[in-house]
Short mmCIF file of C-alpha atoms in Angstrom, two decimals:
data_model
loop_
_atom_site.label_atom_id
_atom_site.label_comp_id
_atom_site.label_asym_id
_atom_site.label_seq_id
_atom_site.Cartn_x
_atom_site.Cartn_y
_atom_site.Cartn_z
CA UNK A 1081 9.42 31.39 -37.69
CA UNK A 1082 10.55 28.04 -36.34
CA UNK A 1083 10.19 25.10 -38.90
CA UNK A 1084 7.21 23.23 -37.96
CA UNK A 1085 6.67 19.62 -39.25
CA UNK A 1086 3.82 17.48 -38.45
CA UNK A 1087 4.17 14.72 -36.30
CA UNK A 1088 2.05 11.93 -35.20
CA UNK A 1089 1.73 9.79 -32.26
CA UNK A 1090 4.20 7.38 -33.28
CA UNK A 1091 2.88 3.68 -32.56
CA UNK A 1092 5.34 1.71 -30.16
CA UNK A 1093 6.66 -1.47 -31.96
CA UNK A 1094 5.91 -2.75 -28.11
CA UNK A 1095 2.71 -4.71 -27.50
CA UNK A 1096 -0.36 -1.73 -27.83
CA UNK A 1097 -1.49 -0.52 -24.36
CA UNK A 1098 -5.17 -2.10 -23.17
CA UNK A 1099 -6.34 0.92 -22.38
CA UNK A 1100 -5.77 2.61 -26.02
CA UNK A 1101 -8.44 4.14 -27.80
CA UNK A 1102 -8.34 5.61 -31.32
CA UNK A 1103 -5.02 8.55 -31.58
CA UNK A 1104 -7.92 11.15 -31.70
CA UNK A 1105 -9.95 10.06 -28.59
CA UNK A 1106 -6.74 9.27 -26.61
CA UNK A 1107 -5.30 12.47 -27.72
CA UNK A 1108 -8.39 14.81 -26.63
CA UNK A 1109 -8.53 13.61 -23.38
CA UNK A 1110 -5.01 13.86 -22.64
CA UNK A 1111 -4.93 17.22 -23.55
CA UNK A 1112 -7.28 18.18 -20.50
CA UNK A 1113 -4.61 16.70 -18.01
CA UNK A 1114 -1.76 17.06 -19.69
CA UNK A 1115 -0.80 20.11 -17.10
CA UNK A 1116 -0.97 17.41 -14.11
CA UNK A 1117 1.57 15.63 -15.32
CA UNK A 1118 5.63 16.98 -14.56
CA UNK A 1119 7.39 14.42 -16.92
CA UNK A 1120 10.86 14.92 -15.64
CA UNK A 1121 11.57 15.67 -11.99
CA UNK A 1122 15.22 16.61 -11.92
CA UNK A 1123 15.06 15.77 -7.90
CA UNK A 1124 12.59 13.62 -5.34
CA UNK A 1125 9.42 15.49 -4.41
CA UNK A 1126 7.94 16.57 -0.99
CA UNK A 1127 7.43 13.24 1.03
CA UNK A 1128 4.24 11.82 0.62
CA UNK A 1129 1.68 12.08 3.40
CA UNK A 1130 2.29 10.52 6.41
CA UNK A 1131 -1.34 8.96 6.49
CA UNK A 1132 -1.14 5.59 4.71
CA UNK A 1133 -4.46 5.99 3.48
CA UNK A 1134 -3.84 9.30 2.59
CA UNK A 1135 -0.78 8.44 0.87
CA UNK A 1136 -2.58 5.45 -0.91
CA UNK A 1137 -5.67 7.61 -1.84
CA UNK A 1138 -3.35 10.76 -3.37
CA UNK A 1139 -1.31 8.50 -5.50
CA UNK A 1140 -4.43 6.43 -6.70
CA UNK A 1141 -5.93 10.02 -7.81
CA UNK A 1142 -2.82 11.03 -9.57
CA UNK A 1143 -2.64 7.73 -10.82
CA UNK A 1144 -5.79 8.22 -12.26
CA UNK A 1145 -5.50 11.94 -13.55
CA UNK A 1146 -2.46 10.56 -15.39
CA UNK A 1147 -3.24 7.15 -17.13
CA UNK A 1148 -7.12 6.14 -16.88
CA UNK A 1149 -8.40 9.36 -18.69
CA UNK A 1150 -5.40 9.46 -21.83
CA UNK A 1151 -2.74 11.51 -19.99
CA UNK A 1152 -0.20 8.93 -20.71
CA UNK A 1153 -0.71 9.07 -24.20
CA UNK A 1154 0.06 12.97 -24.61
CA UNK A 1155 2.80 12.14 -22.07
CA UNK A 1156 4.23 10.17 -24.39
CA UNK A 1157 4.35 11.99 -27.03
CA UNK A 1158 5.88 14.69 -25.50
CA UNK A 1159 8.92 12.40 -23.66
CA UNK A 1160 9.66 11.67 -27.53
CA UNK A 1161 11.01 15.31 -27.78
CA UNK A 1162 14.46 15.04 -26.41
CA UNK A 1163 15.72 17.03 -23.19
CA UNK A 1164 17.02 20.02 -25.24
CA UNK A 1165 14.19 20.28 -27.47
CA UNK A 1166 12.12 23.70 -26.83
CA UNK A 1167 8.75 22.54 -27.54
CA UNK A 1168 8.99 20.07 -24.46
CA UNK A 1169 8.34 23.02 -22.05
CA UNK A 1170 6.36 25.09 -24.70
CA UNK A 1171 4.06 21.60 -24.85
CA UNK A 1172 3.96 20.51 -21.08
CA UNK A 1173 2.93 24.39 -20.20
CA UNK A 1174 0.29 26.18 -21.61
CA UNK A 1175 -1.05 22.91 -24.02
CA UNK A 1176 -3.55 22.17 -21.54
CA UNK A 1177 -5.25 25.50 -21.50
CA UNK A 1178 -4.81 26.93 -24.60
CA UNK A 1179 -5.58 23.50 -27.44
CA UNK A 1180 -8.64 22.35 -26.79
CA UNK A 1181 -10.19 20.19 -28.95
CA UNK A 1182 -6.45 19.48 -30.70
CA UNK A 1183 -6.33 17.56 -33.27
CA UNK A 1184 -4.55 13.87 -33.48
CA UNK A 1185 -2.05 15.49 -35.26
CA UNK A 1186 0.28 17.68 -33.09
CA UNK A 1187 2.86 20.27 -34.73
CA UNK A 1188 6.10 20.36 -33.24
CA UNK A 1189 9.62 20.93 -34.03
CA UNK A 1190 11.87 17.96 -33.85
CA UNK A 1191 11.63 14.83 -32.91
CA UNK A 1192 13.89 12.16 -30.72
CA UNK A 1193 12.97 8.73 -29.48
CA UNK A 1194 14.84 9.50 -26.28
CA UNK A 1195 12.68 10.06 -22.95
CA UNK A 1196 10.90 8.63 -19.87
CA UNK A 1197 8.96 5.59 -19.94
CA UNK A 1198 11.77 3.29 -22.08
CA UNK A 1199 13.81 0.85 -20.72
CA UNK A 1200 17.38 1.62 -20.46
CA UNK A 1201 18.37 -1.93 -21.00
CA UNK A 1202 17.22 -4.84 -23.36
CA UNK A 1203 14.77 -6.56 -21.50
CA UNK A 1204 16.37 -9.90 -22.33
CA UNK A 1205 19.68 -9.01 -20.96
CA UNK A 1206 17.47 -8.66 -16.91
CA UNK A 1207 15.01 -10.92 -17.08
CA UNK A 1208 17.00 -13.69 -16.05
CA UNK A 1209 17.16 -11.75 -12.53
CA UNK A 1210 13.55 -11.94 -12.48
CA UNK A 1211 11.62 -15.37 -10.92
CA UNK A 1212 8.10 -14.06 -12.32
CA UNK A 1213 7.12 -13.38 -16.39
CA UNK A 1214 9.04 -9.75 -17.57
CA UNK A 1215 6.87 -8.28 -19.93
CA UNK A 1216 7.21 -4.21 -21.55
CA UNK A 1217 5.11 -3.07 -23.71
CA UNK A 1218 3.49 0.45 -23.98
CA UNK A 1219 1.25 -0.12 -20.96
CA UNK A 1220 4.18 -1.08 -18.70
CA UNK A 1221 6.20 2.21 -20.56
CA UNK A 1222 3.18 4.01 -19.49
CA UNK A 1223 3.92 3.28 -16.16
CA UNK A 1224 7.62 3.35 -15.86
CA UNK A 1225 6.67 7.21 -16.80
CA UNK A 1226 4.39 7.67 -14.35
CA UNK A 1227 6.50 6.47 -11.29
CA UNK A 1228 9.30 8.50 -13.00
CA UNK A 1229 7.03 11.44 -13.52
CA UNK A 1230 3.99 12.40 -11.33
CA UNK A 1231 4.25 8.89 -8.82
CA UNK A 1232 7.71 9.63 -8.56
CA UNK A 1233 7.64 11.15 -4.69
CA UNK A 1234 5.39 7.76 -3.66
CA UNK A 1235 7.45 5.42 -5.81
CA UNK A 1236 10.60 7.46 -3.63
CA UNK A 1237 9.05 6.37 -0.44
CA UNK A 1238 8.26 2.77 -1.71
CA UNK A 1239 11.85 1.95 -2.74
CA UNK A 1240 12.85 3.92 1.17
CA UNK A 1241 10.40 1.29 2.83
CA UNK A 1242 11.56 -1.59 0.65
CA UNK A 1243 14.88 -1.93 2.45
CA UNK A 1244 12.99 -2.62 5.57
CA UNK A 1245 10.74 -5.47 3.79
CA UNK A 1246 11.75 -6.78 1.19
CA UNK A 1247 14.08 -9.25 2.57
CA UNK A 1248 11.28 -10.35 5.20
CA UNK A 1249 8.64 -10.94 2.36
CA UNK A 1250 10.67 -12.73 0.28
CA UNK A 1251 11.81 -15.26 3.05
CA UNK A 1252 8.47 -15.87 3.52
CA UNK A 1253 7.26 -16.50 -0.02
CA UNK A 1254 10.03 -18.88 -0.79
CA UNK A 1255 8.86 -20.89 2.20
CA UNK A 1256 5.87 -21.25 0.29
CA UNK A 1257 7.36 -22.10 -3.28
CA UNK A 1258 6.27 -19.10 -5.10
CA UNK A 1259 8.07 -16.72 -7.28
CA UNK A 1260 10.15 -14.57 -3.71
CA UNK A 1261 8.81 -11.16 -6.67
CA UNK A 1262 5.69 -11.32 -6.19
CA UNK A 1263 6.88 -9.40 -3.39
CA UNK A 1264 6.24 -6.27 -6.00
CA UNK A 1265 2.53 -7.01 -5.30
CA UNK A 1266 2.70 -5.41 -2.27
CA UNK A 1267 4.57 -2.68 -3.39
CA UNK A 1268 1.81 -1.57 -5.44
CA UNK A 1269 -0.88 -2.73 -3.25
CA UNK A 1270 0.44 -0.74 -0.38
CA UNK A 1271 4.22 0.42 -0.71
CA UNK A 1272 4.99 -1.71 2.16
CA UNK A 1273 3.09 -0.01 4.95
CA UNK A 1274 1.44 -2.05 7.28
CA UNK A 1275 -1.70 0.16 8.03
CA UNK A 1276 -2.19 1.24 4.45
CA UNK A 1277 -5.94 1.13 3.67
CA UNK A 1278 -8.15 1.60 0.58
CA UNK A 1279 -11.37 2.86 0.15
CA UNK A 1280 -12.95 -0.61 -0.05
CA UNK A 1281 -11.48 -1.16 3.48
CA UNK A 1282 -8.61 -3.14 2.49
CA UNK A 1283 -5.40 -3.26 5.03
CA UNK A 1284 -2.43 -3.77 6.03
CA UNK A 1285 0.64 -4.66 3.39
CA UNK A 1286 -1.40 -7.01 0.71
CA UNK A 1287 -4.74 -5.52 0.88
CA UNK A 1288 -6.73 -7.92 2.41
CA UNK A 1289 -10.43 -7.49 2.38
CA UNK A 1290 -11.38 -8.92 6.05
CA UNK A 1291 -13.36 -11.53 4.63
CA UNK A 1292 -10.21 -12.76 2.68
CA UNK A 1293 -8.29 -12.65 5.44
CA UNK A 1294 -10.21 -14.58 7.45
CA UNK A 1295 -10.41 -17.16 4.92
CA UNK A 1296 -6.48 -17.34 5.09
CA UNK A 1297 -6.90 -17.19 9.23
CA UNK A 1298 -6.03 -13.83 9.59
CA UNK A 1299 -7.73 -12.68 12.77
CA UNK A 1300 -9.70 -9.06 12.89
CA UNK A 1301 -11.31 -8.13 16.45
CA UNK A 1302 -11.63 -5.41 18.34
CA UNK A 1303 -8.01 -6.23 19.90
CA UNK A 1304 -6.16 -7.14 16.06
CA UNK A 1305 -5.86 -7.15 13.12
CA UNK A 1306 -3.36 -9.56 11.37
CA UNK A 1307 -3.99 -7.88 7.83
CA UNK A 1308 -1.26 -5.53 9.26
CA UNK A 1309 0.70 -8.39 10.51
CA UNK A 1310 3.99 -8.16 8.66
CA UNK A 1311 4.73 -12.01 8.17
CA UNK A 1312 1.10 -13.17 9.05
CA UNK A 1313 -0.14 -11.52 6.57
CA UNK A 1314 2.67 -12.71 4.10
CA UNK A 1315 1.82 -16.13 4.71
CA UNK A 1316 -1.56 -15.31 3.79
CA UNK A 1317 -0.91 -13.51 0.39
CA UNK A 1318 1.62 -16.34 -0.29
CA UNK A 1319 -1.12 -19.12 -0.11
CA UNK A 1320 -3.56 -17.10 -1.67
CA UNK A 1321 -1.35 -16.39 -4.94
CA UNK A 1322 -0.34 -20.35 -4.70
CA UNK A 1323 -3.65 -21.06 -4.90
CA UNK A 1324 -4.54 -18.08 -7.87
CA UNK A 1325 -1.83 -19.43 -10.30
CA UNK A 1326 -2.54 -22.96 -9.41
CA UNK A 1327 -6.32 -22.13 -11.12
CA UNK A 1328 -4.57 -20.94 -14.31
CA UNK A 1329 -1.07 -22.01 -14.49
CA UNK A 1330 -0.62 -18.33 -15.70
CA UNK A 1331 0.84 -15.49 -12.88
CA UNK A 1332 -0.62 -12.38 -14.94
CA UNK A 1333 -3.85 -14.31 -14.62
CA UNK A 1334 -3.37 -15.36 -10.95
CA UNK A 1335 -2.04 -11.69 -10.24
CA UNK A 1336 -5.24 -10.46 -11.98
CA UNK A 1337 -7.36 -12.38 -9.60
CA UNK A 1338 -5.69 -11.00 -6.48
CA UNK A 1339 -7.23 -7.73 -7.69
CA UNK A 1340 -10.21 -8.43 -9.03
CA UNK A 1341 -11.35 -11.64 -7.63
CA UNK A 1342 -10.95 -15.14 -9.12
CA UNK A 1343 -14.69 -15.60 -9.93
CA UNK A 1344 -14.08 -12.27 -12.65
CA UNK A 1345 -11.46 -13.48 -14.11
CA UNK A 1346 -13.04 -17.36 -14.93
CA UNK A 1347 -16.24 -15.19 -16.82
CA UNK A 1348 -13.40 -13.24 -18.50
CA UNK A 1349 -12.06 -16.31 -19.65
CA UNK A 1350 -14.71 -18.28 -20.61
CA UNK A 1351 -16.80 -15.17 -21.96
CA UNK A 1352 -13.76 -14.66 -24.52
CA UNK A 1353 -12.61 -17.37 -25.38
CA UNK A 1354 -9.09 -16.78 -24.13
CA UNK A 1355 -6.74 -16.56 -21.06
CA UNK A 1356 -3.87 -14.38 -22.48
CA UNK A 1357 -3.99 -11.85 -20.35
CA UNK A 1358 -3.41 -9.05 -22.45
CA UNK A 1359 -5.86 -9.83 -24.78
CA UNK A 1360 -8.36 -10.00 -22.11
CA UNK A 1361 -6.48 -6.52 -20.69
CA UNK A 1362 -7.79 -5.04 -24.65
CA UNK A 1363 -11.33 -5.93 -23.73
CA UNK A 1364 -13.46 -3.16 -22.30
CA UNK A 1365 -15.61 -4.94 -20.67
CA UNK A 1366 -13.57 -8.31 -19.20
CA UNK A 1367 -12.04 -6.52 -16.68
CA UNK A 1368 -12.48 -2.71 -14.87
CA UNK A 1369 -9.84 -0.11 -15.43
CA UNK A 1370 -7.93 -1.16 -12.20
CA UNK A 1371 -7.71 -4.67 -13.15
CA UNK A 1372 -6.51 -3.79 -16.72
CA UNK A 1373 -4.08 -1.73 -15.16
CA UNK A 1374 -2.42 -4.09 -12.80
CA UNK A 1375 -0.78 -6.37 -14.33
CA UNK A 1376 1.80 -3.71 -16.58
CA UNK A 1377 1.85 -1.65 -12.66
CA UNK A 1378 3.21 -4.57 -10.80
CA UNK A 1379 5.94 -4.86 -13.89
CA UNK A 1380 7.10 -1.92 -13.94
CA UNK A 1381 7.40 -1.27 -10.17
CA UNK A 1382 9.37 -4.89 -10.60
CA UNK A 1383 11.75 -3.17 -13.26
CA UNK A 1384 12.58 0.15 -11.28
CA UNK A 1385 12.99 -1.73 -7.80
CA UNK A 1386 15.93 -3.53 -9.56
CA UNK A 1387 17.74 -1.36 -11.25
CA UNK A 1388 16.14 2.44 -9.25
CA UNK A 1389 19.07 4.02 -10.36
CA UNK A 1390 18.73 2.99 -14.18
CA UNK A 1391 15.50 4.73 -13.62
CA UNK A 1392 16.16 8.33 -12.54
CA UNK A 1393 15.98 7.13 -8.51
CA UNK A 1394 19.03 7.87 -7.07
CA UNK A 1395 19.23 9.49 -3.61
CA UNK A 1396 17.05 7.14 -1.63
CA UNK A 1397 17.28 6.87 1.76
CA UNK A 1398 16.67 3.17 2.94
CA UNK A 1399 14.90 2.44 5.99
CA UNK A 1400 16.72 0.35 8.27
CA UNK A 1401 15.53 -3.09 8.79
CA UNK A 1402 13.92 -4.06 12.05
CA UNK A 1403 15.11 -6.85 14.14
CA UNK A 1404 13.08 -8.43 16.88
CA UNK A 1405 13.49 -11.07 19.25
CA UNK A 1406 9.85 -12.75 20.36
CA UNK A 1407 8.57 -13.28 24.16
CA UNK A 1408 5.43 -14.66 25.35
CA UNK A 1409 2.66 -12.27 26.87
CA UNK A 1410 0.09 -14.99 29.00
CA UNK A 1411 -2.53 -12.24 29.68
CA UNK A 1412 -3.61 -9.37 28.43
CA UNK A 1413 -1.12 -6.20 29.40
CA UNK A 1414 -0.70 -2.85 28.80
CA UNK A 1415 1.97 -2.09 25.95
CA UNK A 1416 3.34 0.70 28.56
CA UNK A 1417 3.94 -1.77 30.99
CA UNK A 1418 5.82 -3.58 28.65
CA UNK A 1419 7.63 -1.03 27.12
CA UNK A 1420 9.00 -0.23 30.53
CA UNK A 1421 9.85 -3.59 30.86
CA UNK A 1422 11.74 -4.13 27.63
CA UNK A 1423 13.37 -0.71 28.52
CA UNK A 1424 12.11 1.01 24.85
CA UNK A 1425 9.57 3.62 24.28
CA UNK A 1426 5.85 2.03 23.10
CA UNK A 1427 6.17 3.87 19.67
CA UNK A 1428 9.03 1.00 19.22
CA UNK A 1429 6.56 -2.03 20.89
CA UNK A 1430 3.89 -0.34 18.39
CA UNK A 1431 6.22 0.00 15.07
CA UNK A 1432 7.12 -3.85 15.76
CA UNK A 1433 3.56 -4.96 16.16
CA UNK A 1434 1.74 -3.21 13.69
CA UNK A 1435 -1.26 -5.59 14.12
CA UNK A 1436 -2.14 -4.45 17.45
CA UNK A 1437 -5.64 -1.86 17.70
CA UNK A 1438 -5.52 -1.22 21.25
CA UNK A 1439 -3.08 0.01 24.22
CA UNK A 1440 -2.94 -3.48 25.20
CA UNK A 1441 -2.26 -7.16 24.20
CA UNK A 1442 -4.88 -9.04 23.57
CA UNK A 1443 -6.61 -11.22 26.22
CA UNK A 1444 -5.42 -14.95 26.70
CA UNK A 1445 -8.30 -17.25 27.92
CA UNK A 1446 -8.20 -20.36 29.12
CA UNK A 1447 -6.69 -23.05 27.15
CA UNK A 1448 -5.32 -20.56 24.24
CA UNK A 1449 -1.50 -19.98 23.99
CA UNK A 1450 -0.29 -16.77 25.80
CA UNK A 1451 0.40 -13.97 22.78
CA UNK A 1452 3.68 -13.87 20.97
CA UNK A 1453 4.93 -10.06 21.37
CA UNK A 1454 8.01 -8.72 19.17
CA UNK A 1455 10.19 -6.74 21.18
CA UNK A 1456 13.30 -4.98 19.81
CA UNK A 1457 16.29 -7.26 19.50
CA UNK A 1458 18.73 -8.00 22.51
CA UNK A 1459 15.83 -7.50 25.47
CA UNK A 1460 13.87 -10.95 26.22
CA UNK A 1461 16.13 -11.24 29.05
CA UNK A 1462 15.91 -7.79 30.34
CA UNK A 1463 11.95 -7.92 29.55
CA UNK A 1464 11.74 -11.43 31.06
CA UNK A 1465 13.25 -10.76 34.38
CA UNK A 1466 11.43 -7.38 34.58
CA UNK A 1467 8.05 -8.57 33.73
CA UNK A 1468 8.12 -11.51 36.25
CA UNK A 1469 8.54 -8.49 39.33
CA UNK A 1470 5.27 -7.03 37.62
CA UNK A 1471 2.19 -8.42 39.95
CA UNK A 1472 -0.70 -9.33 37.30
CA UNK A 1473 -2.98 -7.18 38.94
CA UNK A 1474 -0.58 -4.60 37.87
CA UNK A 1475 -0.40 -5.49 34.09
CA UNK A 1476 -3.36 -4.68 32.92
CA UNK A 1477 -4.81 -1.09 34.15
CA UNK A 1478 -7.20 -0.34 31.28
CA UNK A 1479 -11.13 -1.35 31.31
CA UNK A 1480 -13.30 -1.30 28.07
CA UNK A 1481 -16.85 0.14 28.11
CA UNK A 1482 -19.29 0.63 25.56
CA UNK A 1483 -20.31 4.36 25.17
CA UNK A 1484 -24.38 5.17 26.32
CA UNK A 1485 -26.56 7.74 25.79
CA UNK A 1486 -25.28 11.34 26.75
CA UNK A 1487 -21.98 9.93 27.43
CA UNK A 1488 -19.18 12.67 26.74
CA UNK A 1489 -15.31 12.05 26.77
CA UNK A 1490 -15.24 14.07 29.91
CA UNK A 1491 -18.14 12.15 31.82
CA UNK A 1492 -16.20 8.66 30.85
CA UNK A 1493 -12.95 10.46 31.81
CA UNK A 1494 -13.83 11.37 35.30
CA UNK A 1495 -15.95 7.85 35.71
CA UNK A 1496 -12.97 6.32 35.53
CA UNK A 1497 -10.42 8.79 37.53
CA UNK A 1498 -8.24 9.55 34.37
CA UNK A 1499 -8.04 12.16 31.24
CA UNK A 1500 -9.87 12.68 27.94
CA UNK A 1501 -6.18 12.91 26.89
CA UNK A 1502 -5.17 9.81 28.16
CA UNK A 1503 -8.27 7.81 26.75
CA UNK A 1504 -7.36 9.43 23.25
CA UNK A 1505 -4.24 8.18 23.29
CA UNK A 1506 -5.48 4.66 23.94
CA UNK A 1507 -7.96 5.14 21.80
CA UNK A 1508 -6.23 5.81 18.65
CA UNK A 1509 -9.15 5.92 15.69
CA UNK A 1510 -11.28 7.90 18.27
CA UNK A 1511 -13.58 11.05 17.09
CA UNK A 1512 -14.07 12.81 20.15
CA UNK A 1513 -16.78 14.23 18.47
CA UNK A 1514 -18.37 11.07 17.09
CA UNK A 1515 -19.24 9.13 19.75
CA UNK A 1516 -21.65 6.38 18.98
CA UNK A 1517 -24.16 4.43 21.13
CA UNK A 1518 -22.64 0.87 21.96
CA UNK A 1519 -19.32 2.41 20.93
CA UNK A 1520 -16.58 -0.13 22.95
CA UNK A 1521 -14.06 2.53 24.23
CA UNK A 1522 -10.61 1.43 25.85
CA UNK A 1523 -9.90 3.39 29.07
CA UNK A 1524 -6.47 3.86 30.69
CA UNK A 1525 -7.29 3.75 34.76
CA UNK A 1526 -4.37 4.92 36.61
CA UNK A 1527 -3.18 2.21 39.22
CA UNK A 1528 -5.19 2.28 42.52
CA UNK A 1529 -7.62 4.90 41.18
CA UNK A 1530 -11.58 4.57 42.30
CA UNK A 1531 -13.43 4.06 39.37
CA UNK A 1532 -17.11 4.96 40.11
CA UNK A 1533 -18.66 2.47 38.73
CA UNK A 1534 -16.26 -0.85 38.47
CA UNK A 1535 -18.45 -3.23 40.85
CA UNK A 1536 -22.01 -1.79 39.75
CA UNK A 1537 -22.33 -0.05 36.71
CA UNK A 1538 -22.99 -3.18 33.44
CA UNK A 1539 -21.80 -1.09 30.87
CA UNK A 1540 -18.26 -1.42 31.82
CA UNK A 1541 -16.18 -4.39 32.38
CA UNK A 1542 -13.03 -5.81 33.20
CA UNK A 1543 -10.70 -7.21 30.48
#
C-alpha cells in the first residue's frame, strides 16, 4: 500500500481570499465541482463560441462552477501536488463522485508547492511595468488558475483579440490621464469584442448599461449604438473611471464601482467603517459575489496579458490590427453602396463600424454634421470620387416600416418587391418567427422596384 500522510489545506502566506469560508465548508463544496475543473491544459482548447454573448455567458458559468461555489479551493489543493505526483489524476478524476461529504482533511501522498495559480516571478521585480496597484494574494492565485485551467480557451481568445485593441485603448486612456491598464477592464468585461453583451443588457467593449452610456453621450437608437463604438466608447469608460477614482482616490475602489455602481460602494464604506478594499471584499454582505470577485479578476488578467507566456499561453495567434482612414457620409446610405464604393466587401465596412444596427448609415438632418464612416485604410480617394458619381436618390434604397397585424415576412417581402432573404439580412437581430406589432423593420427595395404601398400606405415611410 502506498504511504498515505495527512495533509491539510495549507493556508497561503498571501492575503486570505474574500470569498473563503471555514476549510470544511470550502472543502465540501468544492468537492461537488471539482470534476469541472481540468487544472492543466497541456494545449489551447476548442475556440470559444463565436456568439459574444454566448462566449461571455459560457465563461461567466464556468467561472462560476469554478470559484463562487469552493472549486478553487479543492483546485488548489490539488495544483500543490506536483506534475509527477499520482494522486493529481487519482484526485482530479473520480474525487467528485466517489467523496462526498469529505472531510477537511484530505489523504494524499506527497506534497509540492509547485502548480498553477503562483506567480512565476516576484511580484516586486514587474510591478514597476504596471501604471495601476499590483496586488496577489490567494484570490488573484485563484484566478491566475482559472484562466490557466478551465477559462483558459476564453482567456486564449482574449490575449488573440488584444493585439487588435490594446494599442487603440490605451491611446485613448492616456488622452484622458488615467492609468493606459485599466485597459484590462475591458478584457474582463468583454475580451475586447465590440458586441459582447451580458444578461443585464450591457454592450459593446466596457459594458455599458444604456443609461450609463447615455450619461457619457453615447448614443443608442434604432440606427446605433456607440456602446460598441471602439474609441467612443473608450472615451466614455475613460471619463467614467476618472470620475470613479476621483470619489475615492483608491482604483480597487473606483474599479469596484464600475461594476457595482458607485452608490454600493459609498454604503459599503460608510456601513463598515473602511475603504480598503479587501477588507470590504471579506464582508458578505458589502458587496455581491461579482463585485468581490472583480477586483483580484482584473489583476490577474493584468499579470498573464504581460508576461502570457510566463503563464502557460504560448501559441497565440494575434489578430491583426485594423487601420482605417475616415470619410464623411451627409445622408443616410446603404453600407452596400458604400462598400462598392470603397471597393471592399460590407463584412469589412461592418467589422470597422461595429456601432452600426442597420444596413445603412444613419440619417443626417438638417443642421447635424454628415456621419463620420471608417473605411479600410488607403480608399477615401477611391470612395470619394466613386461616391460623388452615386445620384442620392440612388444611395439610399431601403424603407423602414413598422410590422401590423397579420403581417408575415413574405407579405412585407412582396409589398415591397424584394426577398424574405434579403430583409433578413438587413435585418440582422430579426426572428422571423417573432414578429411583433409596431415592430420597425428595415427593408432592402431593389432600385426602381414598385413598392405597393410607398405613396399611400402610413405604416411605411421613407428614411
Amino acid at each position: 500500500m502506498l504511504r498515505r500522510v495527512r495533509l491539510r489545506i495549507a493556508r497561503r502566506a498571501a492575503e486570505p481570499s474574500p470569498f473563503a469560508r471555514t476549510p470544511r465548508d470550502r472543502t465540501l463544496r468544492a468537492l461537488a465541482t471539482v470534476l469541472a475543473t481540468t487544472l492543466a491544459a497541456p494545449a489551447l482548447a476548442a475556440a470559444p463560441a463565436e456568439d459574444p454573448a454566448d462566449e461571455l455567458a459560457q465563461m461567466e458559468a464556468a467561472e462560476g462552477h469554478a470559484l463562487n461555489h469552493g472549486a478553487a479551493d479543492l483546485a488548489r489543493l490539488v495544483r500543490q501536488l506536483g506534475a509527477g505526483n499520482p494522486w493529481r489524476s487519482r484526485l482530479r478524476g473520480p474525487l467528485g463522485s466517489t467523496l462526498q461529504g469529505f472531510p477537511d482533511i484530505v489523504e494524499v501522498e506527497g506534497f509540492d508547492e509547485a502548480g498553477l495559480g503562483e506567480l512565476p516571478f516576484p511580484l516586486a521585480s514587474v510591478a514597476g511595468r504596471y501604471d495601476i496597484p499590483m496586488s496577489f494574494n490567494a484570490a488573484v492565485a485563484d484566478y491566475i488558475a482559472f484562466f490557466q485551467g478551465p477559462g483558459r480557451k476564453w482567456f486564449a481568445k482574449w490575449l488573440e483579440r488584444s493585439n487588435r485593441w490594446v494599442p487603440l485603448f490605451r491611446s485613448i486612456l492616456r488622452s484622458h490621464q488615467v492609468p493606459e491598464d485599466l485597459v484590462y477592464l475591458s478584457m474582463i468585461e468583454s475580451g475586447f469584442s465590440m458586441h459582447a453583451k451580458s444578461w443585464a443588457s450591457a454592450v459593446g467593449p466596457w459594458q455599458f448599461i444604456e443609461p450609463t452610456g447615455k450619461r457619457f453621450g453615447l448614443r443608442t437608437d434604432f440606427w446605433v449604438d456607440e456602446r460598441r463604438d471602439p474609441i467612443k466608447s473608450t472615451h466614455a469608460a475613460a471619463q467614467f473611471l476618472k470620475r470613479l477614482y476621483a470619489a475615492w482616490d483608491d482604483w480597487y475602489l473606483a474599479w469596484a464601482g464600475y461594476n457595482a455602481g458607485p452608490g454600493k460602494v459609498s454604503r459599503a464604506i460608510e456601513k463598515y467603517g473602511t475603504s480598503d478594499f479587501w477588507s470590504l471584499a471579506e464582508t458578505d454582505d458589502a458587496f455581491r459575489k461579482e463585485t468581490r470577485h472583480y477586483v483580484p479578476k482584473l489583476l490577474a488578467a493584468a499579470l498573464i496579458a504581460k508576461h502570457p507566456a510566463s503563464f502557460g499561453f504560448t501559441g497565440i495567434q494575434p489578430e491583426a490590427p485594423l487601420e482605417w482612414e475616415t470619410v464623411e457620409i451627409p445622408a443616410a446610405t446603404d453600407l452596400d453602396v458604400i462598400a462598392r464604393c470603397a471597393g471592399t466587401p460590407v463584412d469589412e465596412i461592418l467589422l470597422l463600424n461595429p456601432e452600426l444596427r442597420q444596413w445603412a448609415t444613419p440619417p443626417v438632418f438638417k443642421g447635424e454634421s454628415p456621419y463620420v464612416l471608417r473605411i479600410p485604410k488607403g480608399r477615401s480617394e477611391v470612395f470619394a470620387e466613386a461616391f460623388a458619381k452615386v445620384k442620392p436618390s440612388e444611395r439610399f434604397t431601403f424603407r423602414s416600416y413598422k410590422v401590423q397585424k397579420g403581417d408575415t415576412l413574405g407579405h412585407i417581402a412582396r409589398m415591397f418587391s424584394t426577398s424574405v432573404d434579403a430583409m433578413l439580412k438587413a435585418n440582422r437581430h430579426l426572428d422571423a418567427k417573432r414578429l411583433r406589432i409596431g415592430q420597425e423593420l428595415m427593408i432592402p427595395v431593389p432600385p426602381g422596384a414598385r413598392v405597393q404601398t410607398a405613396s399611400t400606405d402610413p405604416r411605411s415611410s421613407r428614411r
